[in-house]
Coordinates of N, CA and C in Angstrom, one line a residue:
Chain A
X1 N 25.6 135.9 -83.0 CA 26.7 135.0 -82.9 C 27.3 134.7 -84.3
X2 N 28.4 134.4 -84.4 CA 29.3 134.3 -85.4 C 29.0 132.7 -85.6
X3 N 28.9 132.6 -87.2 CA 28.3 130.9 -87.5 C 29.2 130.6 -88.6
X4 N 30.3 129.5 -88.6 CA 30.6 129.3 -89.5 C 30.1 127.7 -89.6
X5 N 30.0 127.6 -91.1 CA 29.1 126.3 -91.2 C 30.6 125.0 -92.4
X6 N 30.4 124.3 -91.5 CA 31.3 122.9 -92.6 C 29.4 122.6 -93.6
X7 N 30.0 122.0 -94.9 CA 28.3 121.7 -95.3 C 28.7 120.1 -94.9
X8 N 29.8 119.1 -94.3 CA 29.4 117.6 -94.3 C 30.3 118.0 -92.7
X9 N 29.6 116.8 -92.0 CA 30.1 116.4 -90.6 C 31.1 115.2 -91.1
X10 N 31.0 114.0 -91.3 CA 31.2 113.1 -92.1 C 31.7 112.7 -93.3
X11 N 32.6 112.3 -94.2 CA 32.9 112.1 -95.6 C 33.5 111.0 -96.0
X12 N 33.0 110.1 -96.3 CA 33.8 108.7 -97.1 C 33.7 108.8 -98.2
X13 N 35.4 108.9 -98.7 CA 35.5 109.0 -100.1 C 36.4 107.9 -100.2
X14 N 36.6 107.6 -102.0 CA 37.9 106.4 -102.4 C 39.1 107.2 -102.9
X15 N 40.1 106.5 -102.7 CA 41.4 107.2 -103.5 C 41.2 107.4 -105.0
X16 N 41.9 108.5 -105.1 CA 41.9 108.8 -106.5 C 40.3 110.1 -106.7
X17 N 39.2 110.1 -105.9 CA 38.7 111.1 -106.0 C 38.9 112.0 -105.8
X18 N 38.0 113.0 -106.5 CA 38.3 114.4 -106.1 C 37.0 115.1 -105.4
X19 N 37.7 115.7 -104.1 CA 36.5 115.8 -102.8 C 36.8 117.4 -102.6
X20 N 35.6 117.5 -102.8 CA 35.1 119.4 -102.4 C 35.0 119.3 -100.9
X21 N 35.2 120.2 -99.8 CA 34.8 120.4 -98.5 C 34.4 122.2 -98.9
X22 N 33.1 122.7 -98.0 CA 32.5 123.9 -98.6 C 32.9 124.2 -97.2
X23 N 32.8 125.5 -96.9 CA 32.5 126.1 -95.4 C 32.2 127.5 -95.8
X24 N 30.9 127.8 -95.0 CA 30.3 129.1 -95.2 C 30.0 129.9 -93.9
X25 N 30.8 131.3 -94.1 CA 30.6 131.9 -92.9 C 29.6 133.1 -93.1
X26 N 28.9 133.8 -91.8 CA 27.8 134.5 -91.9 C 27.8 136.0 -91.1
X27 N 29.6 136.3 -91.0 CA 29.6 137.3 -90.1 C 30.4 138.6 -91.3
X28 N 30.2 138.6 -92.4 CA 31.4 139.1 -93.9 C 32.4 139.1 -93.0
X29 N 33.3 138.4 -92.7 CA 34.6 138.3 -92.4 C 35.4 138.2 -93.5
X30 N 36.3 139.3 -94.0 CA 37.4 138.8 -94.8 C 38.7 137.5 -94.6
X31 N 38.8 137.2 -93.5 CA 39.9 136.2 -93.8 C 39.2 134.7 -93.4
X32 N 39.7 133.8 -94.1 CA 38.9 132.3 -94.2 C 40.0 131.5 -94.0
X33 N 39.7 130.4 -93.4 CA 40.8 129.4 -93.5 C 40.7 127.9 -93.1
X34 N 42.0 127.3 -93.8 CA 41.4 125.8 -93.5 C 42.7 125.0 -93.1
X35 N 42.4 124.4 -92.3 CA 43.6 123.7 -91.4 C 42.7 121.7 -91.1
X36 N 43.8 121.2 -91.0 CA 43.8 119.9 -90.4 C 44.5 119.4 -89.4
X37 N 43.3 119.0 -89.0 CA 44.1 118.2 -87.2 C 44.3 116.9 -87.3
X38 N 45.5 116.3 -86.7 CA 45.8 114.7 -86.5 C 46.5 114.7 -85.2
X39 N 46.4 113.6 -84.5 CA 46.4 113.5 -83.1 C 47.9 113.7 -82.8
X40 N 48.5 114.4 -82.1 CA 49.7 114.5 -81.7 C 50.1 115.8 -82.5
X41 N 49.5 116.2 -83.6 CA 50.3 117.2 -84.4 C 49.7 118.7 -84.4
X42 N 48.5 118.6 -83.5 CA 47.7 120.3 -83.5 C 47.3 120.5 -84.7
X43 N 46.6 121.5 -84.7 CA 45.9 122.1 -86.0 C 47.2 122.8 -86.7
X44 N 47.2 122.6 -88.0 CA 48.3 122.5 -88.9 C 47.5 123.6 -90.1
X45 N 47.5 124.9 -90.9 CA 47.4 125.3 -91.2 C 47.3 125.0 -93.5
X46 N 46.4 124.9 -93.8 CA 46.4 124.0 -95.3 C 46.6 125.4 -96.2
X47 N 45.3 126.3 -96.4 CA 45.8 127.8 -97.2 C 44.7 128.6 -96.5
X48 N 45.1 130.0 -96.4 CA 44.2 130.8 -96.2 C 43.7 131.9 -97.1
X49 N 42.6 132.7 -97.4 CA 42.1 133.8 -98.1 C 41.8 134.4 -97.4
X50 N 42.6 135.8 -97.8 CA 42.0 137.3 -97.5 C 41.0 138.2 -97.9
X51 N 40.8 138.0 -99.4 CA 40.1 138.5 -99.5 C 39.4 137.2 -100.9
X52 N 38.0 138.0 -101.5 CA 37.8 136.8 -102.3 C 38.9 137.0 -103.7
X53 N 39.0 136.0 -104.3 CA 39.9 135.1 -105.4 C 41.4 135.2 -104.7
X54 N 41.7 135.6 -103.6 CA 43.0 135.6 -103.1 C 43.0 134.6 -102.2
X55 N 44.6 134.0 -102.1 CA 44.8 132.7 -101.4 C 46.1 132.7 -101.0
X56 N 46.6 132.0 -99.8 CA 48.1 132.2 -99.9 C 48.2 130.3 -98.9
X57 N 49.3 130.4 -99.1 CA 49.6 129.0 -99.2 C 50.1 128.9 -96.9
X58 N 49.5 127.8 -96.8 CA 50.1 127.5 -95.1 C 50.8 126.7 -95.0
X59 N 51.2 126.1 -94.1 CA 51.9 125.2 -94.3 C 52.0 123.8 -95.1
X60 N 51.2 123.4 -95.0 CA 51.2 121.8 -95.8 C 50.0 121.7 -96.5
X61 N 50.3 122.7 -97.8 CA 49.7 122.9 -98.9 C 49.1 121.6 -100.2
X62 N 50.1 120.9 -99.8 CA 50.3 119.7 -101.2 C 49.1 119.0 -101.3
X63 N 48.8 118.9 -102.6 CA 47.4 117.9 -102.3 C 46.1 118.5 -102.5
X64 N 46.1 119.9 -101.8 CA 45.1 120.3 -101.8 C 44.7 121.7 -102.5
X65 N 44.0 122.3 -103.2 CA 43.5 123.7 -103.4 C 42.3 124.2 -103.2
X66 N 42.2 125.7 -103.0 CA 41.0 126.1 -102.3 C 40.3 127.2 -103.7
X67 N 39.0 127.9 -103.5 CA 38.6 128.6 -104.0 C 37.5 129.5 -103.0
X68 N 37.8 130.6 -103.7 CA 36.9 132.0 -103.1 C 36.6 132.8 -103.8
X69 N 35.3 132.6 -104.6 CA 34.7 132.9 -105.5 C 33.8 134.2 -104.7
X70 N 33.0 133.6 -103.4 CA 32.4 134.9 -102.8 C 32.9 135.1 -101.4
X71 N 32.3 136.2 -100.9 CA 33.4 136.8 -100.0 C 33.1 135.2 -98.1
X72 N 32.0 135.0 -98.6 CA 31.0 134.0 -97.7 C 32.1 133.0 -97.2
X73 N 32.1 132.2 -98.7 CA 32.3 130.9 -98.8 C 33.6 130.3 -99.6
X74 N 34.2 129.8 -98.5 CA 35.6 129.0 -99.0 C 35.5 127.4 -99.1
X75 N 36.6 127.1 -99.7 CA 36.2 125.6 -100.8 C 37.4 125.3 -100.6
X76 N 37.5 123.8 -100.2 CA 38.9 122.9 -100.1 C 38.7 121.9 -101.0
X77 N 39.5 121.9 -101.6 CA 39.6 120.6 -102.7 C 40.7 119.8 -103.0
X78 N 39.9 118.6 -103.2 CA 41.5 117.6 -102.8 C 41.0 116.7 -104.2
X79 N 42.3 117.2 -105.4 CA 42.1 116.9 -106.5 C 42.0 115.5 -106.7
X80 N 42.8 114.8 -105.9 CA 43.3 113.4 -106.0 C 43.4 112.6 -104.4
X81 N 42.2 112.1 -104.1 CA 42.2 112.2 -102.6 C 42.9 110.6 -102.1
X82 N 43.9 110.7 -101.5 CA 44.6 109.6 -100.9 C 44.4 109.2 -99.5
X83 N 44.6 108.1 -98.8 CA 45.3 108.0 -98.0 C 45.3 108.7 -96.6
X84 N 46.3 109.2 -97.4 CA 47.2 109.8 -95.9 C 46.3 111.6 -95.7
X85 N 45.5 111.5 -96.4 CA 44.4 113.0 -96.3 C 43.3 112.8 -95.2
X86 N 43.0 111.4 -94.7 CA 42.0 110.9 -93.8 C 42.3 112.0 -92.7
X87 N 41.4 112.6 -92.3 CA 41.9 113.1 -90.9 C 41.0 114.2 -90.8
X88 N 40.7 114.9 -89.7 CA 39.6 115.8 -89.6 C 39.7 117.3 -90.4
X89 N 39.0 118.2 -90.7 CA 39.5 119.5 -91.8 C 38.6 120.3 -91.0
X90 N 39.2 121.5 -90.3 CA 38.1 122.4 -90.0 C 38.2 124.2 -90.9
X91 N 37.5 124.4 -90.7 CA 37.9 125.9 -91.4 C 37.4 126.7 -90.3
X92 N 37.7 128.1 -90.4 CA 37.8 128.9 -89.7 C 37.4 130.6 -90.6
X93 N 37.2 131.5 -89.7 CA 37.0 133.3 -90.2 C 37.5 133.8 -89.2
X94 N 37.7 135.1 -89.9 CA 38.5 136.0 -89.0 C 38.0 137.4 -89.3
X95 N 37.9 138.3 -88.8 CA 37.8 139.5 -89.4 C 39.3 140.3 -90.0
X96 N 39.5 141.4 -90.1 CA 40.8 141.6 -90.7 C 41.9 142.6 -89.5
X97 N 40.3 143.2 -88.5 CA 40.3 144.0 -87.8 C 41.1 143.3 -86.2
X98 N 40.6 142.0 -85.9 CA 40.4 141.3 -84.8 C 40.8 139.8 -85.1
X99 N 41.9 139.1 -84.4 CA 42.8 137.9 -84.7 C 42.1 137.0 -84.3
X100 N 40.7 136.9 -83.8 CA 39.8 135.8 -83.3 C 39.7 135.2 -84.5
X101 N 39.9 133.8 -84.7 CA 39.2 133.1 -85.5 C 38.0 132.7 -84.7
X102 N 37.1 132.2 -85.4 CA 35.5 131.3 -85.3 C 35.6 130.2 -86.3
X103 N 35.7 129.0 -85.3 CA 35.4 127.3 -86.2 C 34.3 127.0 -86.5
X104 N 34.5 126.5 -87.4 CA 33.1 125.3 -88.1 C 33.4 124.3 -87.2
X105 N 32.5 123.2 -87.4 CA 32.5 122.1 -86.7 C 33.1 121.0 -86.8
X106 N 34.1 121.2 -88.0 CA 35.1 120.1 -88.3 C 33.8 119.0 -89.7
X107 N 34.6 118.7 -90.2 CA 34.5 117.4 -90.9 C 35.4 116.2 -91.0
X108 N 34.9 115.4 -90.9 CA 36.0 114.4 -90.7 C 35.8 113.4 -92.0
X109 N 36.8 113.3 -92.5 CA 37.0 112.8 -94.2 C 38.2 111.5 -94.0
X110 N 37.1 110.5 -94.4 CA 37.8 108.9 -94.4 C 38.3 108.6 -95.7
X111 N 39.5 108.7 -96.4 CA 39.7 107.6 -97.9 C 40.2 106.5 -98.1
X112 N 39.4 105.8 -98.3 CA 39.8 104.3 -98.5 C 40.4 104.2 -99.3
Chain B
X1 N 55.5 125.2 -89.5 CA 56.2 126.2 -89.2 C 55.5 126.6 -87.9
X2 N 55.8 127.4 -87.1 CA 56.0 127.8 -85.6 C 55.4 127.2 -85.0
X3 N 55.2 126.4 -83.8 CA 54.0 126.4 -83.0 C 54.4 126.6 -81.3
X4 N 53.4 127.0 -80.5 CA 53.6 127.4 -79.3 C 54.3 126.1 -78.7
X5 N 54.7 126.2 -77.6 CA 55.1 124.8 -76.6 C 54.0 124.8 -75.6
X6 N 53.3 123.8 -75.7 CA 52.0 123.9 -74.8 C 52.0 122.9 -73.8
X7 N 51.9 123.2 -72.2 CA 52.3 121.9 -71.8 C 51.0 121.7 -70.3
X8 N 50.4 120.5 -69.9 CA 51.2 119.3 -70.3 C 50.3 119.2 -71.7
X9 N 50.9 118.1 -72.2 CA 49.9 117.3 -73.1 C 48.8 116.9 -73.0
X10 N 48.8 116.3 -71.8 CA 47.4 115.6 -71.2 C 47.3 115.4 -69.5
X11 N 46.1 115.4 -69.3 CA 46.3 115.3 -67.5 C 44.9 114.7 -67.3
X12 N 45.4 113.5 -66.3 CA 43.7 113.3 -65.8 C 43.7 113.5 -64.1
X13 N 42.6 114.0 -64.3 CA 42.3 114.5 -62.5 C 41.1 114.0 -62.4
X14 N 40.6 114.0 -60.8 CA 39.4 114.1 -60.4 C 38.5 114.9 -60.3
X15 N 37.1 115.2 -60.8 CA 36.2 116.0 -60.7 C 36.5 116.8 -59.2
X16 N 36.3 118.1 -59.7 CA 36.5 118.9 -58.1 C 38.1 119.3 -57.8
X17 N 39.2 119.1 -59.1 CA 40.2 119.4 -59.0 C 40.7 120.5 -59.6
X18 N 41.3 121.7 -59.4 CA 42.0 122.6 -60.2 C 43.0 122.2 -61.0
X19 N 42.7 123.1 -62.4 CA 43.6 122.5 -63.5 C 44.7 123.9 -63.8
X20 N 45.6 123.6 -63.9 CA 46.5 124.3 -64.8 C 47.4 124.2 -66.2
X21 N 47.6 125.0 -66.9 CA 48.6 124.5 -68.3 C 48.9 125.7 -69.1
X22 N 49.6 125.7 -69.5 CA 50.2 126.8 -70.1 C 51.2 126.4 -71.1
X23 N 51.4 128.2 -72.4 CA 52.2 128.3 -73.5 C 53.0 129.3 -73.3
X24 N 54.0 128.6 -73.7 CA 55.2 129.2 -74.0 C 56.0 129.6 -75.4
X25 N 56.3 130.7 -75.8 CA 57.3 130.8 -77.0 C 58.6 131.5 -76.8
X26 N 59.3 131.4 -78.2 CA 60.6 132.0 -78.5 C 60.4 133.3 -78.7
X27 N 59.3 133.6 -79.1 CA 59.6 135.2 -79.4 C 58.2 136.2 -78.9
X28 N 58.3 137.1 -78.6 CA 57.2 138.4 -77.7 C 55.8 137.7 -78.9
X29 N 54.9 137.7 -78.1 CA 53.1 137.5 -78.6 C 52.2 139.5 -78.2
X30 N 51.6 139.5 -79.1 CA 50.6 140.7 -79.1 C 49.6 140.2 -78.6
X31 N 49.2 138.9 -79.0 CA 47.8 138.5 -78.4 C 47.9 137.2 -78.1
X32 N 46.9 136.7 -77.3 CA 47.4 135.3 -76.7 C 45.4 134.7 -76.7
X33 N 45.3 133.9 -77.0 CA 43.6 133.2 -77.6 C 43.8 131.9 -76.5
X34 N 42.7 131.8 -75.9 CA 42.7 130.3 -75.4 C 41.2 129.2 -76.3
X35 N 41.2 128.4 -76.5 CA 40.5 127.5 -77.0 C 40.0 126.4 -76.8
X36 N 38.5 126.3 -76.4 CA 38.7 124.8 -75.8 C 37.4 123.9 -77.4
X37 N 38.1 122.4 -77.4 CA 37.5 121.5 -78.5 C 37.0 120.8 -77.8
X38 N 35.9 120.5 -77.6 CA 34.9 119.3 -77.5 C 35.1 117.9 -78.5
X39 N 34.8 116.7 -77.9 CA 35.2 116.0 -78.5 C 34.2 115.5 -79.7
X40 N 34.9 115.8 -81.3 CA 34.1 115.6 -82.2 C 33.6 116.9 -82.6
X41 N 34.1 117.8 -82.2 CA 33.4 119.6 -82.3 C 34.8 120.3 -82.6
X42 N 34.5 121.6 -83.6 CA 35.5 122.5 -83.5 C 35.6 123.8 -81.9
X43 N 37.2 124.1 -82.6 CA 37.6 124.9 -81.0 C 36.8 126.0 -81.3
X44 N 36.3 126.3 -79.7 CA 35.2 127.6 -78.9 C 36.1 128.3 -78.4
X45 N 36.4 129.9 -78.7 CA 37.1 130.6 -78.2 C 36.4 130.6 -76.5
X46 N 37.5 130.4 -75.7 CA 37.1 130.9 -74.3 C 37.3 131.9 -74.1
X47 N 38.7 132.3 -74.0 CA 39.2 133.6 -73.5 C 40.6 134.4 -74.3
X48 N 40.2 135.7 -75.0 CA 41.4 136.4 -75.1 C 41.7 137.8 -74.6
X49 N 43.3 137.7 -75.1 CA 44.3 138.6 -73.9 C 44.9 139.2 -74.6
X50 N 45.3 141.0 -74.7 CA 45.5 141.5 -75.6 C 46.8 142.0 -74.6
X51 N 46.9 142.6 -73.7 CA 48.2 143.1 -73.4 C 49.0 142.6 -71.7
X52 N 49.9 142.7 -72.1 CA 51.2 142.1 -70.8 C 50.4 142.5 -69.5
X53 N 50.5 141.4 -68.7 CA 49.6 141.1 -67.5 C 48.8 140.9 -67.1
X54 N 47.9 140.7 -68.3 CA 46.4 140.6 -68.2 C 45.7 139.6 -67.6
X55 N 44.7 139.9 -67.0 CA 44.2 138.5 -66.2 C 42.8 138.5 -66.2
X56 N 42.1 137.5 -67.2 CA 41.1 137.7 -67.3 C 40.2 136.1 -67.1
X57 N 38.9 136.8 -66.6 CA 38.4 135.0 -65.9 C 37.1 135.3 -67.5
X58 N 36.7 133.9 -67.2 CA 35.1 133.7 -67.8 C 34.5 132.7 -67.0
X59 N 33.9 132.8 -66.0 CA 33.2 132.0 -65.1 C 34.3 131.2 -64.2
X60 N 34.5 129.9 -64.3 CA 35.9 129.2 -63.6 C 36.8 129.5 -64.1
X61 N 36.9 130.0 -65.6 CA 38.2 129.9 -66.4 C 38.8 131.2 -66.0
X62 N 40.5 131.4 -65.6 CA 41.3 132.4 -65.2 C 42.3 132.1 -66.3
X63 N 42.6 133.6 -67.2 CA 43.8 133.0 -68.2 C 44.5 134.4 -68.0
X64 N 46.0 134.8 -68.1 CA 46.6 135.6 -67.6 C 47.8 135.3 -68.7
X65 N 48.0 136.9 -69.4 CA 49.2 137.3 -70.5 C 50.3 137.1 -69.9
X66 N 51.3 136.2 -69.9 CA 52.6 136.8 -69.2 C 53.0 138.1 -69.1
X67 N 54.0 138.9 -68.2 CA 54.4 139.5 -68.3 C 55.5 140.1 -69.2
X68 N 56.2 138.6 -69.6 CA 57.2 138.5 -70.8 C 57.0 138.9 -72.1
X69 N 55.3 138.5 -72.0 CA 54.9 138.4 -73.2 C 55.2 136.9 -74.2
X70 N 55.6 136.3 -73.5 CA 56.4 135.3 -74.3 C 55.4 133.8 -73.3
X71 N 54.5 134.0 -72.3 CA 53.7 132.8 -72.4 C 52.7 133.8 -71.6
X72 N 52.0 132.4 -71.5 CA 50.1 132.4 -71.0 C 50.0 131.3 -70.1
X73 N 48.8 131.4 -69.2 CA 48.8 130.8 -68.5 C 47.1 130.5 -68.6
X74 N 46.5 128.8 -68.0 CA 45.1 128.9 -68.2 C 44.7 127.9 -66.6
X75 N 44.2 128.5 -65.8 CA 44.0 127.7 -64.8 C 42.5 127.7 -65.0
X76 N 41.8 126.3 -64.5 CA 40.3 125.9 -64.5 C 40.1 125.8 -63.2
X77 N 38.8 126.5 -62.2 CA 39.0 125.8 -61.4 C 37.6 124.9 -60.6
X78 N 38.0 123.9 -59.6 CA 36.5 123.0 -59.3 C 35.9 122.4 -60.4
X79 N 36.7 121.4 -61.0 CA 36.6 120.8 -62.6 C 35.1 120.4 -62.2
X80 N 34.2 120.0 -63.4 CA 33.2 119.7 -63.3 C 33.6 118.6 -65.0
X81 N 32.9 117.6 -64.8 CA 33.0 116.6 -66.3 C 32.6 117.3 -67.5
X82 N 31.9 118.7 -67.7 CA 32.2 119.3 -69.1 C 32.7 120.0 -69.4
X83 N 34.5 119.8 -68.5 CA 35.7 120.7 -69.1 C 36.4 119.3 -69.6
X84 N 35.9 118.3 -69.5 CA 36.8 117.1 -70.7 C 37.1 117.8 -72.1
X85 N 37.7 117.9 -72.7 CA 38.2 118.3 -74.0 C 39.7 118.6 -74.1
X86 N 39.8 119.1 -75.7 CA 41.3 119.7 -75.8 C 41.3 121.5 -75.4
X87 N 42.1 121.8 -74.5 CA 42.4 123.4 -74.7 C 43.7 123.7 -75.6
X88 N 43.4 124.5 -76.2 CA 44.6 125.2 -76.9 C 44.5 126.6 -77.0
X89 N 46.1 126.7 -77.2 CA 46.4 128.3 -76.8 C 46.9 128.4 -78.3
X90 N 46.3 130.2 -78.7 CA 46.8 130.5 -79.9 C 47.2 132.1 -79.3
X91 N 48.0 132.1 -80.8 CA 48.7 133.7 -80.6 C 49.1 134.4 -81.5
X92 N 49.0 135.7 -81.6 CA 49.6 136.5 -83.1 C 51.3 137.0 -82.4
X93 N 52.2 137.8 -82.8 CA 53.1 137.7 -83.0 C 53.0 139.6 -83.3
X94 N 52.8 139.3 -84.0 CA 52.3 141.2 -84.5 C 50.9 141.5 -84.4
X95 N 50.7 142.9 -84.7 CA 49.4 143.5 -84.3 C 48.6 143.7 -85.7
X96 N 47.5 143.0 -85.7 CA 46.7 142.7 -86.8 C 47.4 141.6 -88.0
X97 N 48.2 140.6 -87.1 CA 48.4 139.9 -87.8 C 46.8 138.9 -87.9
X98 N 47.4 138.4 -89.5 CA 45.9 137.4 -89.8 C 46.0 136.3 -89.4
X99 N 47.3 135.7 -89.7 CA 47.2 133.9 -89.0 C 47.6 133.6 -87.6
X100 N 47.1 132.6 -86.9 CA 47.7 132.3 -85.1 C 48.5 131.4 -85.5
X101 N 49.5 131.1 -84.2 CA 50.1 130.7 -84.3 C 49.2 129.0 -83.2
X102 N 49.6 128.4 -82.9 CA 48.6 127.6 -82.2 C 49.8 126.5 -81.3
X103 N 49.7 126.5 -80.1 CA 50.0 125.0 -79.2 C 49.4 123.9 -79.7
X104 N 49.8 122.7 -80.0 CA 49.2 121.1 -79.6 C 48.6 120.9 -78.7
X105 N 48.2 121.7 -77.4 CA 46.7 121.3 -77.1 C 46.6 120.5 -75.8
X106 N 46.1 120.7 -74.9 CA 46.3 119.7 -73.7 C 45.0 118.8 -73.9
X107 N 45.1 117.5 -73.5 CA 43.9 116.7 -73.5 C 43.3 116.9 -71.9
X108 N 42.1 116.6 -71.5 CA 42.1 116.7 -70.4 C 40.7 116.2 -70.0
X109 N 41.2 115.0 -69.3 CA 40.0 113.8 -68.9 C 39.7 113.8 -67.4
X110 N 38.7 114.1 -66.8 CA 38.2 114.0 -65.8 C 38.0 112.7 -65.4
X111 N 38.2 112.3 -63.9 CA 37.5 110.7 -63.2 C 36.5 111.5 -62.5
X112 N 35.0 110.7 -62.3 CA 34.1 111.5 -61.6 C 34.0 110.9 -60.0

């Protein structure tokens, strides 16, 4: 079975920090990706990587940047965490072959 | 940027009822993904559909390609209380495309 892992369920952070979210998948899937959901708006697309140190921008990029250092494990980072970033973050894999994504289990990130 | 028209939004029925709901777009789909989210959990692929007219079940779940190519269709049937969640329909556009395109998602609350 295809396992992609969030490493927090949970995240309370303050404004103005700077918040890592990890997600590690276990099937070598080349494409990774990280999106956020808020109620009314669907999962909304943040950046995704093809392959490792490559990234391309999704839709509502601001705010945030990623890293793909190994082919595994993708990294969301929110330099300067505000506000209006509260909301759930899941990531996802894909193969390159086959359009199925596979979710992690969301994390859900509070900033006061 | 794009997302399916997914409709309804939300529907509540009674346990023992047949559901239906479906996505629609502006332009021909290659593949068509259905998804269901648990509440507090990331989306579980149910069922995907690779070519015009397809009709494929997974236990109660019946989901069927248009023939347009341009929507999907997801009937549930003899609800039972652990189809409460969001479904969403995703879809590529081209063949071996990497990112889906995704509906907003029907909510869907059972009375027992």
């Amino acid at each position: 079975d295809v396992k992609v892992t969030q490493s927090s369920r949970y995240l309370v952070k303050r404004t103005g920090e700077k918040v890592f979210l990890e997600c590690v998948q276990d099937m070598d899937h080349e494409n990774m990706f990280w999106y956020r959901q808020d109620p009314g708006l669907g999962l909304r697309l943040i950046y995704f990587s093809y392959d490792v140190k490559m990234k391309e921008k999704g839709d509502i990029p601001e705010g945030y940047s990623v890293s793909r250092e190994k082919k595994e494990r993708f990294s969301l980072i929110l330099e300067s965490a505000s506000t209006n970033q509260t909301s759930m973050y899941l990531c996802a894999s894909s193969s390159q072959v086959i359009s199925i994504q596979y979710f992690g289990a969301g994390t859900r990130l509070s900033v006061l | 940027g794009q997302q399916l028209n997914q409709s309804p939004q939300s529907m509540f029925i009674q346990e023992g009822e047949d559901v239906s709901m479906n996505c629609t777009s502006s332009s021909i789909f290659n593949t068509w993904l259905w998804y269901k989210q648990d509440p507090g959990e990331g989306p579980v692929l149910l069922i995907a559909l690779y070519k015009a007219g397809e009709l494929t079940s997974n236990g109660r779940l019946t989901a069927q390609f248009g023939i347009t190519r341009k929507d999907s269709f997801l009937n549930i049937s003899a609800s039972i209380p652990s189809d409460v969640g969001i479904y969403f329909c995703a879809g590529t556009r081209l063949q071996g495309a990497q990112k889906l395109v995704f509906g907003q998602g029907t909510r869907l609350t059972i009375n027992p």
